PDB file of N, CA and C in Angstrom:
ATOM      1  N   GLN A   1      59.123  34.967  38.446  1.00 52.00           N
ATOM      2  CA  GLN A   1      59.069  35.134  37.722  1.00 52.00           C
ATOM      3  C   GLN A   1      59.096  36.960  37.188  1.00 52.00           C
ATOM      4  N   GLU A   2      59.674  37.483  36.206  1.00 63.00           N
ATOM      5  CA  GLU A   2      59.683  38.868  35.923  1.00 63.00           C
ATOM      6  C   GLU A   2      58.786  39.197  35.129  1.00 63.00           C
ATOM      7  N   GLY A   3      57.914  40.252  35.720  1.00 67.00           N
ATOM      8  CA  GLY A   3      57.139  41.242  35.588  1.00 67.00           C
ATOM      9  C   GLY A   3      55.719  40.585  35.074  1.00 67.00           C
ATOM     10  N   VAL A   4      55.332  39.911  35.973  1.00 74.00           N
ATOM     11  CA  VAL A   4      54.323  38.905  36.274  1.00 74.00           C
ATOM     12  C   VAL A   4      53.378  39.107  37.838  1.00 74.00           C
ATOM     13  N   ILE A   5      52.671  39.488  38.071  1.00 76.00           N
ATOM     14  CA  ILE A   5      52.095  39.633  39.137  1.00 76.00           C
ATOM     15  C   ILE A   5      52.083  38.780  39.823  1.00 76.00           C
ATOM     16  N   LEU A   6      52.172  38.220  40.796  1.00 73.00           N
ATOM     17  CA  LEU A   6      52.045  36.665  41.741  1.00 73.00           C
ATOM     18  C   LEU A   6      51.112  36.622  42.527  1.00 73.00           C
ATOM     19  N   TYR A   7      50.360  37.244  43.002  1.00 74.00           N
ATOM     20  CA  TYR A   7      49.055  37.571  43.940  1.00 74.00           C
ATOM     21  C   TYR A   7      48.660  38.752  44.561  1.00 74.00           C
ATOM     22  N   TYR A   8      47.734  38.625  44.221  1.00 77.00           N
ATOM     23  CA  TYR A   8      46.235  39.794  45.081  1.00 77.00           C
ATOM     24  C   TYR A   8      45.680  39.150  45.449  1.00 77.00           C
ATOM     25  N   SER A   9      44.777  40.208  46.509  1.00 78.00           N
ATOM     26  CA  SER A   9      44.037  40.234  47.040  1.00 78.00           C
ATOM     27  C   SER A   9      42.773  41.102  47.077  1.00 78.00           C
ATOM     28  N   GLY A  10      41.558  40.767  47.939  1.00 79.00           N
ATOM     29  CA  GLY A  10      40.539  40.868  48.350  1.00 79.00           C
ATOM     30  C   GLY A  10      40.785  42.337  49.070  1.00 79.00           C
ATOM     31  N   PRO A  11      39.680  43.124  48.693  1.00 83.00           N
ATOM     32  CA  PRO A  11      39.857  44.756  49.890  1.00 83.00           C
ATOM     33  C   PRO A  11      39.866  44.364  51.166  1.00 83.00           C
ATOM     34  N   TYR A  12      40.817  44.830  51.580  1.00 86.00           N
ATOM     35  CA  TYR A  12      40.888  45.035  52.782  1.00 86.00           C
ATOM     36  C   TYR A  12      40.674  46.776  53.769  1.00 86.00           C
ATOM     37  N   PRO A  13      40.069  47.008  54.393  1.00 90.00           N
ATOM     38  CA  PRO A  13      40.105  48.442  54.797  1.00 90.00           C
ATOM     39  C   PRO A  13      41.121  48.785  54.948  1.00 90.00           C
ATOM     40  N   GLY A  14      41.507  50.506  54.404  1.00 86.00           N
ATOM     41  CA  GLY A  14      42.854  51.464  55.448  1.00 86.00           C
ATOM     42  C   GLY A  14      42.881  51.288  56.228  1.00 86.00           C
ATOM     43  N   SER A  15      42.767  51.188  57.235  1.00 92.00           N
ATOM     44  CA  SER A  15      43.166  50.590  58.586  1.00 92.00           C
ATOM     45  C   SER A  15      44.033  49.762  58.279  1.00 92.00           C
ATOM     46  N   VAL A  16      44.195  48.387  57.937  1.00 90.00           N
ATOM     47  CA  VAL A  16      44.586  47.472  58.031  1.00 90.00           C
ATOM     48  C   VAL A  16      46.166  47.731  57.549  1.00 90.00           C
ATOM     49  N   HIS A  17      47.422  47.414  58.059  1.00 86.00           N
ATOM     50  CA  HIS A  17      48.649  47.622  57.604  1.00 86.00           C
ATOM     51  C   HIS A  17      49.190  46.445  56.895  1.00 86.00           C
ATOM     52  N   ASP A  18      50.021  46.581  56.145  1.00 83.00           N
ATOM     53  CA  ASP A  18      50.217  45.750  55.114  1.00 83.00           C
ATOM     54  C   ASP A  18      51.385  44.749  55.988  1.00 83.00           C
ATOM     55  N   LEU A  19      51.748  44.912  56.744  1.00 85.00           N
ATOM     56  CA  LEU A  19      52.006  43.574  56.724  1.00 85.00           C
ATOM     57  C   LEU A  19      50.988  42.733  57.503  1.00 85.00           C
ATOM     58  N   THR A  20      50.196  42.847  58.181  1.00 87.00           N
ATOM     59  CA  THR A  20      49.280  42.357  58.721  1.00 87.00           C
ATOM     60  C   THR A  20      48.597  41.579  57.358  1.00 87.00           C
ATOM     61  N   ILE A  21      48.533  42.239  56.079  1.00 83.00           N
ATOM     62  CA  ILE A  21      47.876  41.542  54.508  1.00 83.00           C
ATOM     63  C   ILE A  21      49.200  40.870  54.376  1.00 83.00           C
ATOM     64  N   TRP A  22      50.291  40.585  54.223  1.00 83.00           N
ATOM     65  CA  TRP A  22      51.101  39.843  54.022  1.00 83.00           C
ATOM     66  C   TRP A  22      51.326  38.031  54.973  1.00 83.00           C
ATOM     67  N   ARG A  23      51.001  38.650  56.850  1.00 84.00           N
ATOM     68  CA  ARG A  23      51.314  37.458  57.411  1.00 84.00           C
ATOM     69  C   ARG A  23      49.686  36.400  57.051  1.00 84.00           C
ATOM     70  N   ASN A  24      48.794  37.514  56.730  1.00 83.00           N
ATOM     71  CA  ASN A  24      47.758  36.364  56.377  1.00 83.00           C
ATOM     72  C   ASN A  24      47.946  36.293  54.766  1.00 83.00           C
ATOM     73  N   GLY A  25      48.280  36.442  54.274  1.00 77.00           N
ATOM     74  CA  GLY A  25      48.031  35.921  52.822  1.00 77.00           C
ATOM     75  C   GLY A  25      48.897  35.726  51.943  1.00 77.00           C
ATOM     76  N   ILE A  26      49.536  36.889  51.320  1.00 76.00           N
ATOM     77  CA  ILE A  26      50.896  36.828  50.769  1.00 76.00           C
ATOM     78  C   ILE A  26      51.920  35.679  51.026  1.00 76.00           C
ATOM     79  N   LEU A  27      52.347  35.721  52.639  1.00 75.00           N
ATOM     80  CA  LEU A  27      53.405  34.306  52.986  1.00 75.00           C
ATOM     81  C   LEU A  27      52.820  32.852  52.925  1.00 75.00           C
ATOM     82  N   GLN A  28      51.935  32.895  52.479  1.00 75.00           N
ATOM     83  CA  GLN A  28      50.786  31.262  52.325  1.00 75.00           C
ATOM     84  C   GLN A  28      51.552  30.993  50.525  1.00 75.00           C
ATOM     85  N   ALA A  29      51.441  32.144  49.716  1.00 76.00           N
ATOM     86  CA  ALA A  29      51.487  31.977  48.793  1.00 76.00           C
ATOM     87  C   ALA A  29      52.482  31.706  47.895  1.00 76.00           C
ATOM     88  N   ILE A  30      53.695  32.233  48.302  1.00 79.00           N
ATOM     89  CA  ILE A  30      55.163  32.053  48.255  1.00 79.00           C
ATOM     90  C   ILE A  30      56.121  30.912  49.045  1.00 79.00           C
ATOM     91  N   SER A  31      56.465  30.372  47.976  1.00 80.00           N
ATOM     92  CA  SER A  31      57.678  29.010  48.937  1.00 80.00           C
ATOM     93  C   SER A  31      58.895  30.127  49.532  1.00 80.00           C
ATOM     94  N   ASN A  32      59.167  28.782  50.421  1.00 82.00           N
ATOM     95  CA  ASN A  32      60.075  29.186  51.167  1.00 82.00           C
ATOM     96  C   ASN A  32      61.851  29.540  51.037  1.00 82.00           C
ATOM     97  N   GLU A  33      61.441  29.850  49.236  1.00 84.00           N
ATOM     98  CA  GLU A  33      63.253  29.932  48.476  1.00 84.00           C
ATOM     99  C   GLU A  33      62.588  31.130  48.120  1.00 84.00           C
ATOM    100  N   GLU A  34      61.082  31.984  47.790  1.00 82.00           N
ATOM    101  CA  GLU A  34      61.039  32.810  47.207  1.00 82.00           C
ATOM    102  C   GLU A  34      61.491  34.448  48.211  1.00 82.00           C
ATOM    103  N   ARG A  35      62.036  35.804  47.385  1.00 84.00           N
ATOM    104  CA  ARG A  35      61.527  36.325  48.139  1.00 84.00           C
ATOM    105  C   ARG A  35      60.665  37.682  47.947  1.00 84.00           C
ATOM    106  N   ILE A  36      60.353  38.693  48.376  1.00 84.00           N
ATOM    107  CA  ILE A  36      59.839  40.121  47.463  1.00 84.00           C
ATOM    108  C   ILE A  36      60.703  41.093  47.648  1.00 84.00           C
ATOM    109  N   ILE A  37      60.158  41.888  47.618  1.00 87.00           N
ATOM    110  CA  ILE A  37      60.205  43.439  48.065  1.00 87.00           C
ATOM    111  C   ILE A  37      59.702  44.404  48.820  1.00 87.00           C
ATOM    112  N   GLY A  38      60.060  44.446  50.047  1.00 85.00           N
ATOM    113  CA  GLY A  38      59.204  45.732  50.557  1.00 85.00           C
ATOM    114  C   GLY A  38      60.078  46.922  51.238  1.00 85.00           C
ATOM    115  N   ASP A  39      59.040  47.391  52.111  1.00 85.00           N
ATOM    116  CA  ASP A  39      59.682  49.079  52.513  1.00 85.00           C
ATOM    117  C   ASP A  39      59.689  48.950  53.450  1.00 85.00           C
ATOM    118  N   LEU A  40      60.317  49.827  54.450  1.00 85.00           N
ATOM    119  CA  LEU A  40      61.168  49.831  55.617  1.00 85.00           C
ATOM    120  C   LEU A  40      60.170  49.359  56.215  1.00 85.00           C
ATOM    121  N   GLY A  41      58.578  49.381  56.648  1.00 84.00           N
ATOM    122  CA  GLY A  41      57.769  48.324  57.487  1.00 84.00           C
ATOM    123  C   GLY A  41      57.677  47.373  57.524  1.00 84.00           C
ATOM    124  N   TYR A  42      58.870  46.992  56.736  1.00 86.00           N
ATOM    125  CA  TYR A  42      58.688  45.172  56.203  1.00 86.00           C
ATOM    126  C   TYR A  42      60.061  44.883  57.191  1.00 86.00           C
ATOM    127  N   ILE A  43      61.196  46.021  57.517  1.00 87.00           N
ATOM    128  CA  ILE A  43      61.900  44.756  58.217  1.00 87.00           C
ATOM    129  C   ILE A  43      62.091  43.885  59.283  1.00 87.00           C
ATOM    130  N   GLY A  44      62.816  43.253  59.321  1.00 86.00           N
ATOM    131  CA  GLY A  44      62.613  41.441  60.243  1.00 86.00           C
ATOM    132  C   GLY A  44      62.130  40.450  59.293  1.00 86.00           C
ATOM    133  N   GLU A  45      61.246  40.817  58.341  1.00 86.00           N
ATOM    134  CA  GLU A  45      60.444  39.585  57.840  1.00 86.00           C
ATOM    135  C   GLU A  45      61.264  38.625  57.261  1.00 86.00           C
ATOM    136  N   ASP A  46      61.583  38.049  57.318  1.00 85.00           N
ATOM    137  CA  ASP A  46      62.701  36.442  56.712  1.00 85.00           C
ATOM    138  C   ASP A  46      62.525  37.145  54.684  1.00 85.00           C
ATOM    139  N   GLN A  47      61.352  36.411  54.877  1.00 86.00           N
ATOM    140  CA  GLN A  47      61.127  36.624  53.182  1.00 86.00           C
ATOM    141  C   GLN A  47      61.081  38.037  51.985  1.00 86.00           C
ATOM    142  N   ILE A  48      61.329  39.142  53.051  1.00 88.00           N
ATOM    143  CA  ILE A  48      61.099  40.365  52.466  1.00 88.00           C
ATOM    144  C   ILE A  48      61.899  41.048  52.438  1.00 88.00           C
ATOM    145  N   LEU A  49      62.761  41.488  50.958  1.00 90.00           N
ATOM    146  CA  LEU A  49      64.630  41.961  51.085  1.00 90.00           C
ATOM    147  C   LEU A  49      63.624  43.895  50.942  1.00 90.00           C
ATOM    148  N   THR A  50      64.412  43.834  52.312  1.00 92.00           N
ATOM    149  CA  THR A  50      64.178  45.876  52.596  1.00 92.00           C
ATOM    150  C   THR A  50      65.399  46.804  52.164  1.00 92.00           C
ATOM    151  N   PRO A  51      64.926  48.112  52.426  1.00 93.00           N
ATOM    152  CA  PRO A  51      66.468  49.115  52.636  1.00 93.00           C
ATOM    153  C   PRO A  51      67.436  48.881  53.546  1.00 93.00           C
ATOM    154  N   ILE A  52      67.997  48.933  54.149  1.00 93.00           N
ATOM    155  CA  ILE A  52      69.085  49.200  55.095  1.00 93.00           C
ATOM    156  C   ILE A  52      69.113  49.868  55.737  1.00 93.00           C
ATOM    157  N   ARG A  53      68.356  50.327  56.883  1.00 90.00           N
ATOM    158  CA  ARG A  53      67.651  51.446  57.544  1.00 90.00           C
ATOM    159  C   ARG A  53      68.907  52.378  57.430  1.00 90.00           C
ATOM    160  N   ARG A  54      68.789  53.959  57.664  1.00 88.00           N
ATOM    161  CA  ARG A  54      70.035  54.357  57.499  1.00 88.00           C
ATOM    162  C   ARG A  54      69.872  55.348  58.834  1.00 88.00           C
ATOM    163  N   ASP A  55      70.386  54.121  59.641  1.00 89.00           N
ATOM    164  CA  ASP A  55      70.580  54.626  61.167  1.00 89.00           C
ATOM    165  C   ASP A  55      72.133  54.679  61.816  1.00 89.00           C
ATOM    166  N   HIS A  56      73.103  54.771  60.769  1.00 92.00           N
ATOM    167  CA  HIS A  56      74.729  54.433  60.539  1.00 92.00           C
ATOM    168  C   HIS A  56      74.565  55.051  59.024  1.00 92.00           C
ATOM    169  N   GLU A  57      76.090  55.454  59.467  1.00 95.00           N
ATOM    170  CA  GLU A  57      76.559  55.671  58.622  1.00 95.00           C
ATOM    171  C   GLU A  57      76.921  54.372  57.007  1.00 95.00           C
ATOM    172  N   LEU A  58      75.815  54.588  55.988  1.00 95.00           N
ATOM    173  CA  LEU A  58      75.802  53.301  54.981  1.00 95.00           C
ATOM    174  C   LEU A  58      77.674  53.064  54.527  1.00 95.00           C
ATOM    175  N   SER A  59      77.780  51.535  54.309  1.00 96.00           N
ATOM    176  CA  SER A  59      79.230  51.604  53.526  1.00 96.00           C
ATOM    177  C   SER A  59      78.265  51.564  51.960  1.00 96.00           C
ATOM    178  N   ASN A  60      79.524  51.863  51.313  1.00 97.00           N
ATOM    179  CA  ASN A  60      79.426  52.018  49.591  1.00 97.00           C
ATOM    180  C   ASN A  60      78.004  51.206  48.941  1.00 97.00           C
ATOM    181  N   GLN A  61      78.711  49.617  49.466  1.00 97.00           N
ATOM    182  CA  GLN A  61      77.995  48.553  49.157  1.00 97.00           C
ATOM    183  C   GLN A  61      76.276  48.471  49.743  1.00 97.00           C
ATOM    184  N   GLU A  62      75.551  48.858  50.882  1.00 96.00           N
ATOM    185  CA  GLU A  62      74.875  49.443  51.596  1.00 96.00           C
ATOM    186  C   GLU A  62      73.933  50.485  50.550  1.00 96.00           C
ATOM    187  N   LEU A  63      75.399  51.103  50.070  1.00 97.00           N
ATOM    188  CA  LEU A  63      74.366  52.094  49.185  1.00 97.00           C
ATOM    189  C   LEU A  63      73.543  51.380  48.029  1.00 97.00           C
ATOM    190  N   GLU A  64      74.925  51.096  47.290  1.00 97.00           N
ATOM    191  CA  GLU A  64      74.468  50.324  46.260  1.00 97.00           C
ATOM    192  C   GLU A  64      73.102  48.977  46.358  1.00 97.00           C
ATOM    193  N   PHE A  65      73.096  48.052  47.105  1.00 96.00           N
ATOM    194  CA  PHE A  65      72.209  47.728  47.735  1.00 96.00           C
ATOM    195  C   PHE A  65      70.740  48.906  48.045  1.00 96.00           C
ATOM    196  N   ASN A  66      70.572  49.107  48.441  1.00 95.00           N
ATOM    197  CA  ASN A  66      69.882  50.286  48.954  1.00 95.00           C
ATOM    198  C   ASN A  66      68.701  51.076  47.790  1.00 95.00           C
ATOM    199  N   GLN A  67      69.987  51.579  46.626  1.00 95.00           N
ATOM    200  CA  GLN A  67      69.455  52.219  45.314  1.00 95.00           C
ATOM    201  C   GLN A  67      69.012  50.797  44.449  1.00 95.00           C
ATOM    202  N   SER A  68      69.732  49.855  44.341  1.00 94.00           N
ATOM    203  CA  SER A  68      68.889  48.915  43.501  1.00 94.00           C
ATOM    204  C   SER A  68      67.547  48.279  43.934  1.00 94.00           C
ATOM    205  N   LEU A  69      67.579  48.180  45.634  1.00 93.00           N
ATOM    206  CA  LEU A  69      66.097  48.113  45.687  1.00 93.00           C
ATOM    207  C   LEU A  69      65.242  49.217  45.303  1.00 93.00           C
ATOM    208  N   TYR A  70      65.331  50.502  46.002  1.00 92.00           N
ATOM    209  CA  TYR A  70      64.812  51.379  45.405  1.00 92.00           C
ATOM    210  C   TYR A  70      64.089  51.510  43.655  1.00 92.00           C
ATOM    211  N   SER A  71      65.442  51.541  42.950  1.00 92.00           N
ATOM    212  CA  SER A  71      65.194  50.758  42.008  1.00 92.00           C
ATOM    213  C   SER A  71      63.900  50.255  41.022  1.00 92.00           C
ATOM    214  N   LYS A  72      64.102  49.355  41.801  1.00 89.00           N
ATOM    215  CA  LYS A  72      62.917  48.106  41.064  1.00 89.00           C
ATOM    216  C   LYS A  72      61.544  48.657  42.197  1.00 89.00           C
ATOM    217  N   ARG A  73      61.301  49.154  43.513  1.00 88.00           N
ATOM    218  CA  ARG A  73      60.501  49.556  43.858  1.00 88.00           C
ATOM    219  C   ARG A  73      59.121  50.352  43.253  1.00 88.00           C
ATOM    220  N   GLN A  74      60.027  51.394  42.135  1.00 89.00           N
ATOM    221  CA  GLN A  74      59.536  51.954  41.652  1.00 89.00           C
ATOM    222  C   GLN A  74      58.734  51.873  40.839  1.00 89.00           C
ATOM    223  N   ILE A  75      59.607  50.475  39.926  1.00 86.00           N
ATOM    224  CA  ILE A  75      59.048  49.572  38.935  1.00 86.00           C
ATOM    225  C   ILE A  75      57.286  49.631  39.538  1.00 86.00           C
ATOM    226  N   ILE A  76      57.280  48.738  40.445  1.00 84.00           N
ATOM    227  CA  ILE A  76      56.177  47.863  41.992  1.00 84.00           C
ATOM    228  C   ILE A  76      55.199  49.082  42.136  1.00 84.00           C
ATOM    229  N   GLU A  77      55.820  49.878  41.629  1.00 86.00           N
ATOM    230  CA  GLU A  77      54.705  51.465  42.270  1.00 86.00           C
ATOM    231  C   GLU A  77      53.803  51.645  41.502  1.00 86.00           C
ATOM    232  N   ARG A  78      54.348  51.590  40.178  1.00 87.00           N
ATOM    233  CA  ARG A  78      53.828  51.974  38.879  1.00 87.00           C
ATOM    234  C   ARG A  78      52.968  50.978  38.735  1.00 87.00           C
ATOM    235  N   VAL A  79      52.904  49.777  38.851  1.00 84.00           N
ATOM    236  CA  VAL A  79      52.010  48.688  38.459  1.00 84.00           C
ATOM    237  C   VAL A  79      51.016  49.250  39.822  1.00 84.00           C
ATOM    238  N   PHE A  80      51.182  49.550  40.636  1.00 81.00           N
ATOM    239  CA  PHE A  80      50.113  49.645  41.380  1.00 81.00           C
ATOM    240  C   PHE A  80      48.966  50.446  41.371  1.00 81.00           C
ATOM    241  N   ALA A  81      49.844  52.097  40.769  1.00 85.00           N
ATOM    242  CA  ALA A  81      49.500  53.077  40.288  1.00 85.00           C
ATOM    243  C   ALA A  81      48.641  52.633  38.718  1.00 85.00           C
ATOM    244  N   ARG A  82      48.889  51.832  38.135  1.00 83.00           N
ATOM    245  CA  ARG A  82      48.037  51.486  37.026  1.00 83.00           C
ATOM    246  C   ARG A  82      47.036  50.991  37.160  1.00 83.00           C
ATOM    247  N   VAL A  83      46.755  49.674  37.674  1.00 80.00           N
ATOM    248  CA  VAL A  83      45.756  49.348  39.012  1.00 80.00           C
ATOM    249  C   VAL A  83      44.838  49.940  38.781  1.00 80.00           C
ATOM    250  N   LYS A  84      45.211  50.852  39.836  1.00 77.00           N
ATOM    251  CA  LYS A  84      44.468  51.389  40.609  1.00 77.00           C
ATOM    252  C   LYS A  84      43.380  51.882  39.763  1.00 77.00           C
ATOM    253  N   ASN A  85      44.137  52.757  38.476  1.00 78.00           N
ATOM    254  CA  ASN A  85      43.964  53.285  37.813  1.00 78.00           C
ATOM    255  C   ASN A  85      42.625  52.908  36.513  1.00 78.00           C
ATOM    256  N   TRP A  86      42.388  51.263  36.755  1.00 73.00           N
ATOM    257  CA  TRP A  86      42.261  50.805  36.583  1.00 73.00           C
ATOM    258  C   TRP A  86      40.735  50.228  37.222  1.00 73.00           C
ATOM    259  N   LYS A  87      40.855  50.831  38.156  1.00 61.00           N
ATOM    260  CA  LYS A  87      39.697  50.399  39.625  1.00 61.00           C
ATOM    261  C   LYS A  87      39.539  49.048  39.486  1.00 61.00           C
ATOM    262  N   SER A  88      40.283  48.330  39.301  1.00 52.00           N
ATOM    263  CA  SER A  88      40.646  47.163  39.595  1.00 52.00           C
ATOM    264  C   SER A  88      40.831  46.378  41.034  1.00 52.00           C
ATOM    265  N   MET A  89      41.160  47.630  42.053  1.00 50.00           N
ATOM    266  CA  MET A  89      41.275  46.769  43.231  1.00 50.00           C
ATOM    267  C   MET A  89      40.908  47.651  44.071  1.00 50.00           C
TER     268      MET A  89
END
């Protein structure tokens, strides 16, 4: 679904990596067919779309893919900021 928060969890200490939270909660909350968008910290996770690492010259198609993900992540980051401002996280 577009525009809907699909999962949230209780608080974790700041030292807990997002990948640990993913593996301990969110992964069980989504189906095998679903994908979520993540940053480079999630590379290698099957159900997370991540940008293509810039360790080589990227093709135009790879650049467009990355730009598309970055655009979508900006929306997600704005949602996180709004939720945090509501002091509900």
